[in-house]
CSV table of C-alpha atoms in Angstrom, one decimal:
chain,number,residue,atom,x,y,z
A,1,MET,CA,-145.1,-15.7,-148.8
A,2,ASN,CA,-142.9,-18.7,-148.1
A,3,VAL,CA,-143.4,-20.1,-144.6
A,4,ILE,CA,-140.8,-22.5,-143.1
A,5,HIS,CA,-141.7,-24.6,-140.1
A,6,GLN,CA,-138.8,-26.2,-138.2
A,7,ASP,CA,-137.9,-27.3,-134.7
A,8,VAL,CA,-135.0,-24.9,-133.9
A,9,THR,CA,-133.5,-27.4,-131.4
A,10,LEU,CA,-132.8,-29.8,-134.3
A,11,VAL,CA,-131.4,-27.4,-136.9
A,12,ASN,CA,-127.6,-27.5,-137.5
A,13,TRP,CA,-127.2,-24.0,-138.9
A,14,GLY,CA,-123.7,-24.7,-140.2
A,15,LEU,CA,-125.0,-27.4,-142.5
A,16,SER,CA,-128.6,-26.2,-143.0
A,17,LYS,CA,-129.8,-25.5,-146.5
A,18,LEU,CA,-132.9,-23.6,-145.2
A,19,GLU,CA,-133.6,-20.3,-146.8
A,20,PHE,CA,-133.2,-17.8,-144.0
A,21,PRO,CA,-136.4,-15.9,-143.3
A,22,ASP,CA,-136.9,-12.2,-142.9
A,23,TRP,CA,-139.2,-12.9,-140.0
A,24,LEU,CA,-138.6,-15.5,-137.3
A,25,HIS,CA,-141.5,-16.4,-135.0
A,26,ALA,CA,-141.1,-18.5,-131.9
A,27,SER,CA,-143.8,-20.2,-129.8
A,28,PRO,CA,-142.1,-22.2,-127.1
A,29,PRO,CA,-144.1,-24.9,-125.2
A,30,CYS,CA,-146.2,-23.1,-122.6
A,31,ILE,CA,-147.1,-26.0,-120.4
A,32,ASN,CA,-144.6,-25.2,-117.6
A,33,ALA,CA,-145.8,-21.6,-117.5
A,34,SER,CA,-149.5,-22.3,-117.8
A,35,VAL,CA,-151.9,-21.5,-114.9
A,36,ALA,CA,-153.7,-24.7,-115.7
A,37,ASN,CA,-150.6,-26.7,-114.7
A,38,TYR,CA,-150.4,-27.1,-110.9
A,39,ARG,CA,-146.8,-28.4,-111.4
A,40,LYS,CA,-145.7,-25.4,-113.3
A,41,GLY,CA,-142.2,-24.0,-113.1
A,42,GLU,CA,-139.3,-23.4,-115.5
A,43,SER,CA,-137.4,-26.5,-116.5
A,44,GLU,CA,-134.1,-27.2,-118.2
A,45,GLN,CA,-136.1,-27.9,-121.4
A,46,ASP,CA,-137.4,-24.4,-121.3
A,47,LEU,CA,-133.9,-22.9,-121.0
A,48,THR,CA,-132.6,-25.2,-123.8
A,49,MET,CA,-135.4,-24.0,-126.0
A,50,ALA,CA,-134.6,-20.4,-125.3
A,51,MET,CA,-130.9,-20.9,-126.1
A,52,SER,CA,-131.9,-22.6,-129.4
A,53,ILE,CA,-134.1,-19.6,-130.3
A,54,ILE,CA,-131.1,-17.3,-129.5
A,55,ASN,CA,-128.9,-19.5,-131.6
A,56,ALA,CA,-131.4,-19.2,-134.5
A,57,LEU,CA,-131.4,-15.4,-134.1
A,58,ASP,CA,-127.6,-15.4,-134.1
A,59,ASN,CA,-127.5,-17.3,-137.3
A,60,ILE,CA,-130.4,-15.8,-139.2
A,61,ASN,CA,-130.2,-12.2,-138.0
A,62,PRO,CA,-133.8,-11.6,-139.1
A,63,ALA,CA,-135.2,-8.2,-139.7
A,64,PHE,CA,-138.3,-9.1,-137.6
A,65,PHE,CA,-138.9,-11.5,-134.7
A,66,SER,CA,-142.0,-12.4,-132.7
A,67,LEU,CA,-142.7,-14.6,-129.8
A,68,GLU,CA,-146.0,-15.9,-128.4
A,69,ASN,CA,-146.6,-17.5,-125.0
A,70,VAL,CA,-148.8,-17.4,-121.9
A,71,ARG,CA,-148.4,-14.4,-119.6
A,72,SER,CA,-146.4,-16.2,-116.9
A,73,TYR,CA,-143.7,-17.0,-119.4
A,74,ARG,CA,-142.5,-13.4,-118.8
A,75,LYS,CA,-141.4,-14.5,-115.4
A,76,PHE,CA,-139.1,-17.2,-116.8
A,77,LYS,CA,-135.3,-16.7,-117.2
A,78,SER,CA,-135.9,-18.1,-120.7
A,79,TYR,CA,-137.9,-15.0,-121.6
A,80,SER,CA,-135.3,-12.7,-120.1
A,81,LEU,CA,-132.5,-14.3,-122.0
A,82,ILE,CA,-134.3,-13.8,-125.3
A,83,LEU,CA,-135.2,-10.3,-124.5
A,84,GLU,CA,-131.7,-9.4,-123.4
A,85,TRP,CA,-130.3,-10.8,-126.7
A,86,LEU,CA,-132.7,-8.7,-128.8
A,87,LEU,CA,-132.0,-5.5,-126.9
A,88,SER,CA,-128.2,-6.0,-127.0
A,89,HIS,CA,-128.4,-6.6,-130.8
A,90,GLY,CA,-130.2,-3.3,-131.6
A,91,TYR,CA,-133.8,-4.5,-131.9
A,92,ASN,CA,-136.7,-2.3,-131.1
A,93,VAL,CA,-138.9,-4.4,-128.8
A,94,GLU,CA,-142.4,-4.2,-127.5
A,95,ALA,CA,-144.4,-6.8,-125.7
A,96,ARG,CA,-148.1,-6.8,-124.8
A,97,ASP,CA,-150.7,-9.1,-123.3
A,98,LEU,CA,-153.4,-9.5,-125.9
A,99,ASN,CA,-156.8,-11.2,-125.7
A,100,ALA,CA,-157.8,-13.1,-128.8
A,101,HIS,CA,-161.4,-11.9,-128.2
A,102,TRP,CA,-160.3,-8.4,-129.0
A,103,PHE,CA,-159.6,-9.5,-132.6
A,104,GLY,CA,-162.7,-11.4,-133.5
A,105,VAL,CA,-162.2,-14.8,-131.8
A,106,PRO,CA,-165.2,-15.9,-129.7
A,107,GLN,CA,-163.0,-17.1,-126.9
A,108,ARG,CA,-161.1,-15.5,-124.0
A,109,ARG,CA,-157.5,-16.4,-124.6
A,110,ILE,CA,-154.8,-14.0,-123.3
A,111,ARG,CA,-151.3,-14.4,-124.5
A,112,THR,CA,-148.1,-12.4,-124.3
A,113,ILE,CA,-147.0,-11.2,-127.8
A,114,LEU,CA,-143.5,-9.9,-128.2
A,115,LEU,CA,-142.6,-8.0,-131.4
A,116,ALA,CA,-139.0,-7.0,-132.3
A,117,SER,CA,-137.6,-5.2,-135.4
A,118,ARG,CA,-134.2,-4.1,-136.5
A,119,VAL,CA,-135.7,-1.7,-139.1
A,120,SER,CA,-138.7,0.0,-137.5
A,121,LYS,CA,-140.8,0.4,-134.3
A,122,PRO,CA,-143.0,-2.6,-133.7
A,123,LYS,CA,-146.7,-1.9,-134.4
A,124,PHE,CA,-149.6,-4.0,-133.0
A,125,PRO,CA,-152.8,-4.4,-134.9
A,126,GLU,CA,-155.9,-2.4,-134.0
A,127,MET,CA,-158.7,-4.2,-132.1
A,128,GLY,CA,-161.4,-5.6,-134.3
A,129,LYS,CA,-165.1,-6.5,-134.0
A,130,THR,CA,-165.8,-8.8,-131.0
A,131,ILE,CA,-168.4,-11.5,-131.0
A,132,GLY,CA,-169.8,-13.7,-128.2
A,133,TRP,CA,-169.8,-17.5,-128.1
A,134,TYR,CA,-173.5,-17.7,-129.2
A,135,GLU,CA,-173.1,-15.7,-132.4
A,136,ALA,CA,-170.2,-18.0,-133.4
A,137,ILE,CA,-172.1,-21.3,-133.0
A,138,GLU,CA,-175.8,-20.3,-133.3
A,139,ASP,CA,-176.3,-22.1,-136.6
A,140,LEU,CA,-174.8,-25.3,-135.2
A,141,ILE,CA,-177.2,-25.6,-132.2
A,142,PRO,CA,-179.7,-27.8,-134.0
A,143,THR,CA,-176.9,-30.4,-134.4
A,144,PHE,CA,-176.2,-30.7,-130.7
A,145,LYS,CA,-177.3,-33.7,-128.8
A,146,GLU,CA,-179.3,-33.4,-125.6
A,147,TRP,CA,-177.1,-34.1,-122.6
A,148,TRP,CA,-177.3,-34.3,-118.9
A,149,ILE,CA,-175.5,-33.0,-115.8
A,150,ALA,CA,-173.5,-35.7,-114.0
A,151,LYS,CA,-174.3,-36.3,-110.4
A,152,TRP,CA,-170.9,-35.0,-109.2
A,153,ASN,CA,-171.2,-32.0,-111.5
A,154,HIS,CA,-174.7,-31.3,-110.1
A,155,LYS,CA,-173.4,-31.5,-106.6
A,156,ALA,CA,-170.6,-29.0,-107.4
A,157,LEU,CA,-173.1,-26.6,-108.9
A,158,VAL,CA,-175.5,-26.9,-105.9
A,159,GLU,CA,-172.6,-26.1,-103.5
A,160,LYS,CA,-171.6,-23.1,-105.6
A,161,TYR,CA,-174.9,-21.7,-106.7
A,162,GLY,CA,-177.6,-23.3,-104.6
A,163,GLU,CA,-180.2,-26.0,-105.2
A,164,ASN,CA,-182.2,-24.1,-107.8
A,165,TYR,CA,-179.2,-22.9,-109.8
A,166,LEU,CA,-180.9,-23.5,-113.2
A,167,ASP,CA,-183.9,-21.4,-112.1
A,168,ASP,CA,-181.6,-18.4,-111.6
A,169,ILE,CA,-180.5,-18.4,-115.3
A,170,GLN,CA,-181.6,-15.2,-117.0
A,171,GLY,CA,-182.8,-15.7,-120.5
A,172,GLU,CA,-183.4,-18.9,-122.4
A,173,VAL,CA,-179.9,-19.4,-123.6
A,174,LEU,CA,-176.8,-19.7,-121.4
A,175,TYR,CA,-173.5,-21.3,-121.8
A,176,PHE,CA,-171.6,-23.0,-119.0
A,177,ARG,CA,-168.6,-25.1,-118.8
A,178,GLN,CA,-166.3,-26.7,-116.3
A,179,ASP,CA,-162.6,-27.1,-116.1
A,180,ASN,CA,-160.1,-28.3,-113.6
A,181,THR,CA,-158.9,-24.9,-112.5
A,182,SER,CA,-161.8,-22.5,-112.1
A,183,GLY,CA,-164.9,-24.6,-111.7
A,184,TRP,CA,-168.3,-23.8,-113.4
A,185,LYS,CA,-168.9,-20.6,-115.2
A,186,TYR,CA,-172.1,-19.1,-116.5
A,187,LEU,CA,-171.5,-17.1,-119.7
A,188,THR,CA,-174.3,-15.2,-121.2
A,189,LYS,CA,-174.5,-15.3,-125.0
A,190,ASP,CA,-172.9,-11.9,-125.6
A,191,MET,CA,-169.7,-13.0,-123.7
A,192,PRO,CA,-166.7,-14.9,-125.2
A,193,ALA,CA,-166.2,-18.5,-124.3
A,194,SER,CA,-163.7,-19.4,-121.6
A,195,THR,CA,-160.2,-20.4,-122.7
A,196,VAL,CA,-160.4,-23.8,-124.5
A,197,VAL,CA,-157.8,-25.8,-122.7
A,198,ALA,CA,-155.6,-28.7,-123.9
A,199,SER,CA,-157.3,-31.1,-121.4
A,200,LEU,CA,-160.7,-30.4,-123.0
A,201,GLY,CA,-162.7,-33.7,-122.8
A,202,ASP,CA,-161.0,-34.9,-119.6
A,203,LYS,CA,-163.2,-35.4,-116.5
A,204,GLY,CA,-166.3,-33.9,-117.9
A,205,THR,CA,-164.8,-30.7,-119.3
A,206,ILE,CA,-166.8,-30.7,-122.6
A,207,PRO,CA,-168.7,-27.4,-122.6
A,208,ASN,CA,-172.5,-27.5,-122.6
A,209,ILE,CA,-175.2,-25.0,-123.2
A,210,TRP,CA,-178.5,-24.5,-121.5
A,211,TYR,CA,-180.9,-23.9,-124.3
A,212,LYS,CA,-184.7,-23.8,-124.1
A,213,ASP,CA,-184.8,-25.8,-120.8
A,214,LYS,CA,-182.4,-28.5,-122.1
A,215,VAL,CA,-178.7,-29.2,-121.6
A,216,LEU,CA,-177.0,-29.6,-125.0
A,217,LYS,CA,-173.5,-30.9,-125.7
A,218,LEU,CA,-171.2,-29.0,-128.0
A,219,THR,CA,-169.8,-30.8,-131.0
A,220,PRO,CA,-166.1,-30.7,-132.0
A,221,ARG,CA,-167.0,-28.3,-134.9
A,222,ALA,CA,-168.6,-25.9,-132.4
A,223,ILE,CA,-165.5,-26.1,-130.1
A,224,ALA,CA,-163.3,-25.4,-133.1
A,225,ARG,CA,-165.4,-22.4,-133.9
A,226,LEU,CA,-164.9,-21.1,-130.4
A,227,MET,CA,-161.2,-21.4,-131.0
A,228,GLY,CA,-161.5,-19.3,-134.2
A,229,VAL,CA,-160.8,-22.3,-136.5
A,230,SER,CA,-162.4,-22.0,-139.9
A,231,ASP,CA,-165.0,-24.6,-141.0
A,232,SER,CA,-162.8,-25.5,-143.9
A,233,TYR,CA,-159.9,-26.6,-141.7
């Protein structure tokens, strides 16, 4: 398989010497559609990217096309323009919201996946074995450093769960994390991790685990595991 990676906004198709692929995949920037972005909203850049994707489709005319983005991207005019082009050019199109956890990733990450084909009906893969965050990083726990809960984090936890919030944890192992959009979450070891966001590391957002009466800080390798990234990467 020959994979070509290019910024479609920069390709001059009239002069390009690129080998035209049978399958074109597009993954436009999702920041303006992300629920984690309080300033979200479609921009001219989003529309320009959509028109560049359509221009690529016009020139390549691939047998297959796929697109990936956050769910809110479906509300953008950019998505509608791409969808309208595909339907008007005879593509069979199907779009679904899929959770990476359903396919073996120990993380809850839901994305819209659009599949389009000129030669057959699009077919999505079957769901696979699911695993929780603990199974994914259990062997790495001995490498984690003991950590602490910052005063402002402790205050937020007390306000949400009460003064004795750690006493209410069921079982010796529990994962909890904090992000800027949804606050603290307790996740038992059979559950997937919360979505690993781009701002991870900002303002105390490194995930921790409560393990044998200690707070432990996850390592970059452990966080990569939660994202489904291979140790060889």
